[in-house]
Amino acid sequence: MRLDKFIADMQSETRSAVREYIKRGAVTVNGEVVKKPEYKVNELEDKICLMGKELCFQQFVYYMLHKPADVVTATKDARERTVMDLMREASGKNLFPVGRLDKDTEGLLLVTNDGALSHRLLSPKRHVEKTYYVECEGELSTDAVFRLEQGVDIGDDKLTLPAGVNEIKRLDGTYSLKLSITEGRFHQVKRMIQAVGGNVTYLKRISFGGLKLDETLSTGEWRLLRQEEIEQLMENK
């Protein structure tokens, strides 16, 4: 692989910016300064450093983003700020969000460049579980909980698949709960709550495919996944 391509891929930099680093002598290969962008490297065996920092080859990278409200889940948008705008400093080429969260929804969003994993996690046939913390207006009856757990009519051809309902807290005219679903229909959680007489006022995804939101991340912050978290996602086969 060309030296400039390797660094651009690992650092998520433009080729032109990387060439400037190389020409300034900021790049070494196996301890020797290399000033030719076209220099061929073995990405698996050579020790390549940029400004003294070793760059390790990673074909795929995996990030957890704590998505804030008021940003759209997209790689680019002509009018709106996107989740990828929050991750301009993230290393890795061709990053994209896995699935989508509504603009007003917060919480866990997986960002990667692993297309095969994304396909597995989003495939309707695999029924990957997603859990949300939901705050609602209205009253939540025992019958409403039963309907959510059995499958509810949200206006589609079929009822929703059975959902998990946990940690219900009822107040005067409002309630909160944790809702686990294994589908990804349009505005599904909001429509399910609406179907049982409620109205969602706050929605936050707290887990996806076994991956749990790191609550130490403030909204808008992100980090690389740990190896055990990646392995957890890979179990969704």
PDB file of C-alpha atoms in Angstrom:
ATOM      1  CA  MET A   1       0.000   0.000   0.000  1.00  0.00           C
ATOM      2  CA  ARG A   2       1.192   3.548  -0.721  1.00  0.00           C
ATOM      3  CA  LEU A   3       2.442   5.383   2.343  1.00  0.00           C
ATOM      4  CA  ASP A   4       0.159   8.382   1.846  1.00  0.00           C
ATOM      5  CA  LYS A   5      -2.899   6.148   1.427  1.00  0.00           C
ATOM      6  CA  PHE A   6      -2.109   4.209   4.600  1.00  0.00           C
ATOM      7  CA  ILE A   7      -1.776   7.354   6.717  1.00  0.00           C
ATOM      8  CA  ALA A   8      -4.865   8.962   5.177  1.00  0.00           C
ATOM      9  CA  ASP A   9      -6.935   5.864   5.937  1.00  0.00           C
ATOM     10  CA  MET A  10      -5.695   5.504   9.501  1.00  0.00           C
ATOM     11  CA  GLN A  11      -5.902   9.218  10.367  1.00  0.00           C
ATOM     12  CA  SER A  12      -8.990  10.140   8.325  1.00  0.00           C
ATOM     13  CA  GLU A  13      -6.938  12.881   6.663  1.00  0.00           C
ATOM     14  CA  THR A  14      -6.937  14.079   3.062  1.00  0.00           C
ATOM     15  CA  ARG A  15      -4.160  12.794   0.823  1.00  0.00           C
ATOM     16  CA  SER A  16      -2.924  16.368   0.247  1.00  0.00           C
ATOM     17  CA  ALA A  17      -2.568  16.984   3.999  1.00  0.00           C
ATOM     18  CA  VAL A  18      -0.756  13.675   4.448  1.00  0.00           C
ATOM     19  CA  ARG A  19       1.682  14.486   1.612  1.00  0.00           C
ATOM     20  CA  GLU A  20       2.622  17.694   3.428  1.00  0.00           C
ATOM     21  CA  TYR A  21       3.414  15.696   6.578  1.00  0.00           C
ATOM     22  CA  ILE A  22       5.558  13.316   4.557  1.00  0.00           C
ATOM     23  CA  LYS A  23       7.439  16.072   2.708  1.00  0.00           C
ATOM     24  CA  ARG A  24       8.208  17.817   6.018  1.00  0.00           C
ATOM     25  CA  GLY A  25       9.862  14.642   7.311  1.00  0.00           C
ATOM     26  CA  ALA A  26       7.185  13.942   9.913  1.00  0.00           C
ATOM     27  CA  VAL A  27       6.814  10.289   8.866  1.00  0.00           C
ATOM     28  CA  THR A  28       9.132   7.377   9.574  1.00  0.00           C
ATOM     29  CA  VAL A  29       8.985   3.787   8.368  1.00  0.00           C
ATOM     30  CA  ASN A  30      10.882   1.318  10.535  1.00  0.00           C
ATOM     31  CA  GLY A  31      12.787   4.200  12.124  1.00  0.00           C
ATOM     32  CA  GLU A  32      13.814   5.886   8.856  1.00  0.00           C
ATOM     33  CA  VAL A  33      12.395   9.182   7.621  1.00  0.00           C
ATOM     34  CA  VAL A  34      10.550   8.710   4.331  1.00  0.00           C
ATOM     35  CA  LYS A  35       9.675  11.743   2.188  1.00  0.00           C
ATOM     36  CA  LYS A  36       8.070  10.002  -0.778  1.00  0.00           C
ATOM     37  CA  PRO A  37       4.242   9.722  -0.608  1.00  0.00           C
ATOM     38  CA  GLU A  38       4.291   6.858  -3.124  1.00  0.00           C
ATOM     39  CA  TYR A  39       6.655   4.756  -0.981  1.00  0.00           C
ATOM     40  CA  LYS A  40       5.280   1.225  -0.645  1.00  0.00           C
ATOM     41  CA  VAL A  41       4.703  -0.114   2.862  1.00  0.00           C
ATOM     42  CA  ASN A  42       3.549  -3.414   4.295  1.00  0.00           C
ATOM     43  CA  GLU A  43       0.731  -2.253   6.552  1.00  0.00           C
ATOM     44  CA  LEU A  44       0.821  -5.490   8.551  1.00  0.00           C
ATOM     45  CA  GLU A  45       4.587  -5.619   9.219  1.00  0.00           C
ATOM     46  CA  ASP A  46       6.157  -2.149   8.901  1.00  0.00           C
ATOM     47  CA  LYS A  47       6.326   0.246  11.870  1.00  0.00           C
ATOM     48  CA  ILE A  48       4.935   3.519  10.560  1.00  0.00           C
ATOM     49  CA  CYS A  49       4.998   6.650  12.732  1.00  0.00           C
ATOM     50  CA  LEU A  50       3.503  10.098  12.233  1.00  0.00           C
ATOM     51  CA  MET A  51       5.195  12.788  14.360  1.00  0.00           C
ATOM     52  CA  GLY A  52       6.552  10.030  16.593  1.00  0.00           C
ATOM     53  CA  LYS A  53       3.200   8.284  17.091  1.00  0.00           C
ATOM     54  CA  GLU A  54       2.942   4.749  15.746  1.00  0.00           C
ATOM     55  CA  LEU A  55      -0.012   4.098  13.476  1.00  0.00           C
ATOM     56  CA  CYS A  56      -1.504   0.616  13.759  1.00  0.00           C
ATOM     57  CA  PHE A  57      -3.340  -0.820  10.779  1.00  0.00           C
ATOM     58  CA  GLN A  58      -7.045  -1.355  11.373  1.00  0.00           C
ATOM     59  CA  GLN A  59      -9.247  -2.400   8.508  1.00  0.00           C
ATOM     60  CA  PHE A  60     -12.375  -1.675  10.516  1.00  0.00           C
ATOM     61  CA  VAL A  61     -12.983   0.722  13.396  1.00  0.00           C
ATOM     62  CA  TYR A  62     -15.913   0.894  15.802  1.00  0.00           C
ATOM     63  CA  TYR A  63     -17.124   3.911  17.776  1.00  0.00           C
ATOM     64  CA  MET A  64     -19.854   4.566  20.310  1.00  0.00           C
ATOM     65  CA  LEU A  65     -21.445   8.007  20.003  1.00  0.00           C
ATOM     66  CA  HIS A  66     -23.789   9.478  22.603  1.00  0.00           C
ATOM     67  CA  LYS A  67     -26.035  11.188  20.092  1.00  0.00           C
ATOM     68  CA  PRO A  68     -27.556  14.477  21.211  1.00  0.00           C
ATOM     69  CA  ALA A  69     -30.921  15.777  20.101  1.00  0.00           C
ATOM     70  CA  ASP A  70     -31.082  18.258  17.208  1.00  0.00           C
ATOM     71  CA  VAL A  71     -28.585  16.452  14.980  1.00  0.00           C
ATOM     72  CA  VAL A  72     -29.589  14.127  12.148  1.00  0.00           C
ATOM     73  CA  THR A  73     -28.315  10.596  11.704  1.00  0.00           C
ATOM     74  CA  ALA A  74     -26.594  10.901   8.338  1.00  0.00           C
ATOM     75  CA  THR A  75     -23.120  11.127   6.856  1.00  0.00           C
ATOM     76  CA  LYS A  76     -23.906  14.505   5.280  1.00  0.00           C
ATOM     77  CA  ASP A  77     -26.810  16.914   4.986  1.00  0.00           C
ATOM     78  CA  ALA A  78     -27.054  20.200   3.119  1.00  0.00           C
ATOM     79  CA  ARG A  79     -29.075  21.951   5.836  1.00  0.00           C
ATOM     80  CA  GLU A  80     -28.723  20.092   9.127  1.00  0.00           C
ATOM     81  CA  ARG A  81     -25.808  19.275  11.418  1.00  0.00           C
ATOM     82  CA  THR A  82     -25.136  15.522  11.279  1.00  0.00           C
ATOM     83  CA  VAL A  83     -23.743  12.961  13.695  1.00  0.00           C
ATOM     84  CA  MET A  84     -20.660  12.702  11.497  1.00  0.00           C
ATOM     85  CA  ASP A  85     -20.028  16.429  11.951  1.00  0.00           C
ATOM     86  CA  LEU A  86     -19.511  15.586  15.636  1.00  0.00           C
ATOM     87  CA  MET A  87     -16.839  13.017  14.723  1.00  0.00           C
ATOM     88  CA  ARG A  88     -14.562  14.948  12.384  1.00  0.00           C
ATOM     89  CA  GLU A  89     -11.530  14.007  14.507  1.00  0.00           C
ATOM     90  CA  ALA A  90     -12.283  10.260  14.464  1.00  0.00           C
ATOM     91  CA  SER A  91      -9.755   8.043  12.700  1.00  0.00           C
ATOM     92  CA  GLY A  92     -10.904   5.672  10.005  1.00  0.00           C
ATOM     93  CA  LYS A  93     -11.994   5.905   6.400  1.00  0.00           C
ATOM     94  CA  ASN A  94     -15.606   5.849   5.157  1.00  0.00           C
ATOM     95  CA  LEU A  95     -17.263   5.933   8.571  1.00  0.00           C
ATOM     96  CA  PHE A  96     -21.052   5.824   8.752  1.00  0.00           C
ATOM     97  CA  PRO A  97     -23.763   5.486  11.429  1.00  0.00           C
ATOM     98  CA  VAL A  98     -25.380   2.059  11.790  1.00  0.00           C
ATOM     99  CA  GLY A  99     -29.108   2.598  11.438  1.00  0.00           C
ATOM    100  CA  ARG A 100     -30.666   5.849  12.516  1.00  0.00           C
ATOM    101  CA  LEU A 101     -32.076   7.697  15.474  1.00  0.00           C
ATOM    102  CA  ASP A 102     -34.676  10.428  14.984  1.00  0.00           C
ATOM    103  CA  LYS A 103     -33.430  14.004  15.144  1.00  0.00           C
ATOM    104  CA  ASP A 104     -35.011  14.552  18.571  1.00  0.00           C
ATOM    105  CA  THR A 105     -33.839  11.184  19.966  1.00  0.00           C
ATOM    106  CA  GLU A 106     -30.705  10.864  22.094  1.00  0.00           C
ATOM    107  CA  GLY A 107     -28.521   7.934  23.010  1.00  0.00           C
ATOM    108  CA  LEU A 108     -26.399   5.130  21.716  1.00  0.00           C
ATOM    109  CA  LEU A 109     -25.327   5.221  18.080  1.00  0.00           C
ATOM    110  CA  LEU A 110     -22.774   2.843  16.596  1.00  0.00           C
ATOM    111  CA  VAL A 111     -20.432   4.385  13.996  1.00  0.00           C
ATOM    112  CA  THR A 112     -18.138   2.164  11.936  1.00  0.00           C
ATOM    113  CA  ASN A 113     -16.841   1.344   8.468  1.00  0.00           C
ATOM    114  CA  ASP A 114     -17.688  -2.371   8.775  1.00  0.00           C
ATOM    115  CA  GLY A 115     -20.468  -2.827   6.237  1.00  0.00           C
ATOM    116  CA  ALA A 116     -20.924  -6.535   6.911  1.00  0.00           C
ATOM    117  CA  LEU A 117     -21.527  -5.970  10.629  1.00  0.00           C
ATOM    118  CA  SER A 118     -23.933  -3.144   9.885  1.00  0.00           C
ATOM    119  CA  HIS A 119     -25.915  -5.400   7.552  1.00  0.00           C
ATOM    120  CA  ARG A 120     -26.165  -8.108  10.216  1.00  0.00           C
ATOM    121  CA  LEU A 121     -27.271  -5.714  12.933  1.00  0.00           C
ATOM    122  CA  LEU A 122     -29.926  -4.077  10.756  1.00  0.00           C
ATOM    123  CA  SER A 123     -31.273  -7.161   8.999  1.00  0.00           C
ATOM    124  CA  PRO A 124     -35.013  -7.579   9.799  1.00  0.00           C
ATOM    125  CA  LYS A 125     -34.495 -11.344   9.901  1.00  0.00           C
ATOM    126  CA  ARG A 126     -32.073 -11.200  12.845  1.00  0.00           C
ATOM    127  CA  HIS A 127     -34.301  -9.341  15.333  1.00  0.00           C
ATOM    128  CA  VAL A 128     -31.422  -7.541  17.043  1.00  0.00           C
ATOM    129  CA  GLU A 129     -32.646  -6.070  20.340  1.00  0.00           C
ATOM    130  CA  LYS A 130     -32.665  -2.320  21.003  1.00  0.00           C
ATOM    131  CA  THR A 131     -33.641  -0.846  24.362  1.00  0.00           C
ATOM    132  CA  TYR A 132     -34.945   2.678  24.949  1.00  0.00           C
ATOM    133  CA  TYR A 133     -35.606   4.800  27.987  1.00  0.00           C
ATOM    134  CA  VAL A 134     -38.927   6.546  27.327  1.00  0.00           C
ATOM    135  CA  GLU A 135     -40.729   9.379  29.106  1.00  0.00           C
ATOM    136  CA  CYS A 136     -44.398   9.850  28.221  1.00  0.00           C
ATOM    137  CA  GLU A 137     -47.498  11.884  28.852  1.00  0.00           C
ATOM    138  CA  GLY A 138     -50.634   9.950  29.732  1.00  0.00           C
ATOM    139  CA  GLU A 139     -51.563   6.936  31.842  1.00  0.00           C
ATOM    140  CA  LEU A 140     -50.083   3.462  31.373  1.00  0.00           C
ATOM    141  CA  SER A 141     -52.616   0.804  32.300  1.00  0.00           C
ATOM    142  CA  THR A 142     -51.947  -2.861  32.954  1.00  0.00           C
ATOM    143  CA  ASP A 143     -53.796  -3.618  29.715  1.00  0.00           C
ATOM    144  CA  ALA A 144     -51.530  -1.214  27.794  1.00  0.00           C
ATOM    145  CA  VAL A 145     -48.434  -2.977  29.130  1.00  0.00           C
ATOM    146  CA  PHE A 146     -49.917  -6.342  28.100  1.00  0.00           C
ATOM    147  CA  ARG A 147     -50.578  -5.052  24.580  1.00  0.00           C
ATOM    148  CA  LEU A 148     -47.019  -3.744  24.229  1.00  0.00           C
ATOM    149  CA  GLU A 149     -45.657  -7.086  25.404  1.00  0.00           C
ATOM    150  CA  GLN A 150     -47.864  -9.071  23.009  1.00  0.00           C
ATOM    151  CA  GLY A 151     -47.599  -6.823  19.941  1.00  0.00           C
ATOM    152  CA  VAL A 152     -49.544  -3.686  19.137  1.00  0.00           C
ATOM    153  CA  ASP A 153     -51.242  -2.266  16.031  1.00  0.00           C
ATOM    154  CA  ILE A 154     -49.357   0.840  14.863  1.00  0.00           C
ATOM    155  CA  GLY A 155     -51.092   1.058  11.498  1.00  0.00           C
ATOM    156  CA  ASP A 156     -48.832  -1.291   9.530  1.00  0.00           C
ATOM    157  CA  ASP A 157     -49.801  -4.559   7.855  1.00  0.00           C
ATOM    158  CA  LYS A 158     -48.681  -6.533  10.920  1.00  0.00           C
ATOM    159  CA  LEU A 159     -48.655  -6.018  14.656  1.00  0.00           C
ATOM    160  CA  THR A 160     -45.316  -5.178  16.171  1.00  0.00           C
ATOM    161  CA  LEU A 161     -43.313  -8.082  17.537  1.00  0.00           C
ATOM    162  CA  PRO A 162     -43.566  -8.628  21.315  1.00  0.00           C
ATOM    163  CA  ALA A 163     -41.659  -5.977  23.271  1.00  0.00           C
ATOM    164  CA  GLY A 164     -39.996  -6.038  26.671  1.00  0.00           C
ATOM    165  CA  VAL A 165     -41.422  -3.547  29.180  1.00  0.00           C
ATOM    166  CA  ASN A 166     -39.419  -2.866  32.333  1.00  0.00           C
ATOM    167  CA  GLU A 167     -38.819  -0.346  35.133  1.00  0.00           C
ATOM    168  CA  ILE A 168     -42.183   1.398  34.844  1.00  0.00           C
ATOM    169  CA  LYS A 169     -42.522   4.534  36.961  1.00  0.00           C
ATOM    170  CA  ARG A 170     -45.918   6.231  37.112  1.00  0.00           C
ATOM    171  CA  LEU A 171     -46.584   9.795  38.211  1.00  0.00           C
ATOM    172  CA  ASP A 172     -49.668  11.986  37.941  1.00  0.00           C
ATOM    173  CA  GLY A 173     -50.369  12.122  34.212  1.00  0.00           C
ATOM    174  CA  THR A 174     -46.886  10.990  33.170  1.00  0.00           C
ATOM    175  CA  TYR A 175     -44.832   7.828  33.221  1.00  0.00           C
ATOM    176  CA  SER A 176     -41.466   6.401  32.176  1.00  0.00           C
ATOM    177  CA  LEU A 177     -40.330   2.920  31.190  1.00  0.00           C
ATOM    178  CA  LYS A 178     -37.651   0.936  29.433  1.00  0.00           C
ATOM    179  CA  LEU A 179     -38.881  -0.574  26.182  1.00  0.00           C
ATOM    180  CA  SER A 180     -36.973  -3.302  24.289  1.00  0.00           C
ATOM    181  CA  ILE A 181     -37.870  -4.006  20.657  1.00  0.00           C
ATOM    182  CA  THR A 182     -36.426  -6.263  17.961  1.00  0.00           C
ATOM    183  CA  GLU A 183     -37.581  -4.351  14.891  1.00  0.00           C
ATOM    184  CA  GLY A 184     -36.721  -1.008  13.329  1.00  0.00           C
ATOM    185  CA  ARG A 185     -39.923   0.390  11.907  1.00  0.00           C
ATOM    186  CA  PHE A 186     -40.341   4.096  11.189  1.00  0.00           C
ATOM    187  CA  HIS A 187     -40.820   6.035  14.469  1.00  0.00           C
ATOM    188  CA  GLN A 188     -41.637   2.670  16.044  1.00  0.00           C
ATOM    189  CA  VAL A 189     -41.337   3.486  19.740  1.00  0.00           C
ATOM    190  CA  LYS A 190     -43.322   6.715  19.406  1.00  0.00           C
ATOM    191  CA  ARG A 191     -46.044   4.935  17.435  1.00  0.00           C
ATOM    192  CA  MET A 192     -46.231   2.059  19.920  1.00  0.00           C
ATOM    193  CA  ILE A 193     -46.713   4.434  22.841  1.00  0.00           C
ATOM    194  CA  GLN A 194     -49.257   6.402  20.839  1.00  0.00           C
ATOM    195  CA  ALA A 195     -51.148   3.180  20.089  1.00  0.00           C
ATOM    196  CA  VAL A 196     -51.692   2.600  23.819  1.00  0.00           C
ATOM    197  CA  GLY A 197     -52.832   6.161  24.484  1.00  0.00           C
ATOM    198  CA  GLY A 198     -49.579   7.876  25.416  1.00  0.00           C
ATOM    199  CA  ASN A 199     -47.321  10.526  23.921  1.00  0.00           C
ATOM    200  CA  VAL A 200     -43.517  10.331  23.979  1.00  0.00           C
ATOM    201  CA  THR A 201     -41.857  13.449  25.385  1.00  0.00           C
ATOM    202  CA  TYR A 202     -38.283  12.119  25.675  1.00  0.00           C
ATOM    203  CA  LEU A 203     -36.567   9.167  24.007  1.00  0.00           C
ATOM    204  CA  LYS A 204     -33.093   7.786  24.550  1.00  0.00           C
ATOM    205  CA  ARG A 205     -31.578   4.556  23.222  1.00  0.00           C
ATOM    206  CA  ILE A 206     -29.555   2.869  25.948  1.00  0.00           C
ATOM    207  CA  SER A 207     -28.527  -0.421  24.285  1.00  0.00           C
ATOM    208  CA  PHE A 208     -28.179  -1.957  20.843  1.00  0.00           C
ATOM    209  CA  GLY A 209     -27.242  -5.541  20.034  1.00  0.00           C
ATOM    210  CA  GLY A 210     -25.878  -6.133  23.524  1.00  0.00           C
ATOM    211  CA  LEU A 211     -23.810  -2.929  23.444  1.00  0.00           C
ATOM    212  CA  LYS A 212     -24.733  -0.593  26.317  1.00  0.00           C
ATOM    213  CA  LEU A 213     -24.411   3.175  26.274  1.00  0.00           C
ATOM    214  CA  ASP A 214     -21.445   4.386  28.289  1.00  0.00           C
ATOM    215  CA  GLU A 215     -23.141   6.851  30.623  1.00  0.00           C
ATOM    216  CA  THR A 216     -19.813   8.596  31.291  1.00  0.00           C
ATOM    217  CA  LEU A 217     -20.064   9.991  27.747  1.00  0.00           C
ATOM    218  CA  SER A 218     -21.828  13.328  27.658  1.00  0.00           C
ATOM    219  CA  THR A 219     -24.174  13.970  24.754  1.00  0.00           C
ATOM    220  CA  GLY A 220     -22.072  14.633  21.659  1.00  0.00           C
ATOM    221  CA  GLU A 221     -19.072  12.683  22.971  1.00  0.00           C
ATOM    222  CA  TRP A 222     -17.731   9.463  21.453  1.00  0.00           C
ATOM    223  CA  ARG A 223     -15.071   6.832  22.020  1.00  0.00           C
ATOM    224  CA  LEU A 224     -13.656   3.726  20.414  1.00  0.00           C
ATOM    225  CA  LEU A 225     -15.297   0.470  21.424  1.00  0.00           C
ATOM    226  CA  ARG A 226     -13.377  -1.821  23.718  1.00  0.00           C
ATOM    227  CA  GLN A 227     -12.450  -5.267  22.416  1.00  0.00           C
ATOM    228  CA  GLU A 228     -15.058  -6.993  24.578  1.00  0.00           C
ATOM    229  CA  GLU A 229     -17.723  -4.634  23.241  1.00  0.00           C
ATOM    230  CA  ILE A 230     -16.767  -5.420  19.655  1.00  0.00           C
ATOM    231  CA  GLU A 231     -16.944  -9.124  20.448  1.00  0.00           C
ATOM    232  CA  GLN A 232     -20.402  -8.609  21.965  1.00  0.00           C
ATOM    233  CA  LEU A 233     -21.613  -7.039  18.716  1.00  0.00           C
ATOM    234  CA  MET A 234     -20.045  -9.811  16.657  1.00  0.00           C
ATOM    235  CA  GLU A 235     -22.187 -12.352  18.510  1.00  0.00           C
ATOM    236  CA  ASN A 236     -25.231 -11.035  16.638  1.00  0.00           C
ATOM    237  CA  LYS A 237     -25.011 -13.639  13.871  1.00  0.00           C
TER     238      LYS A 237
END
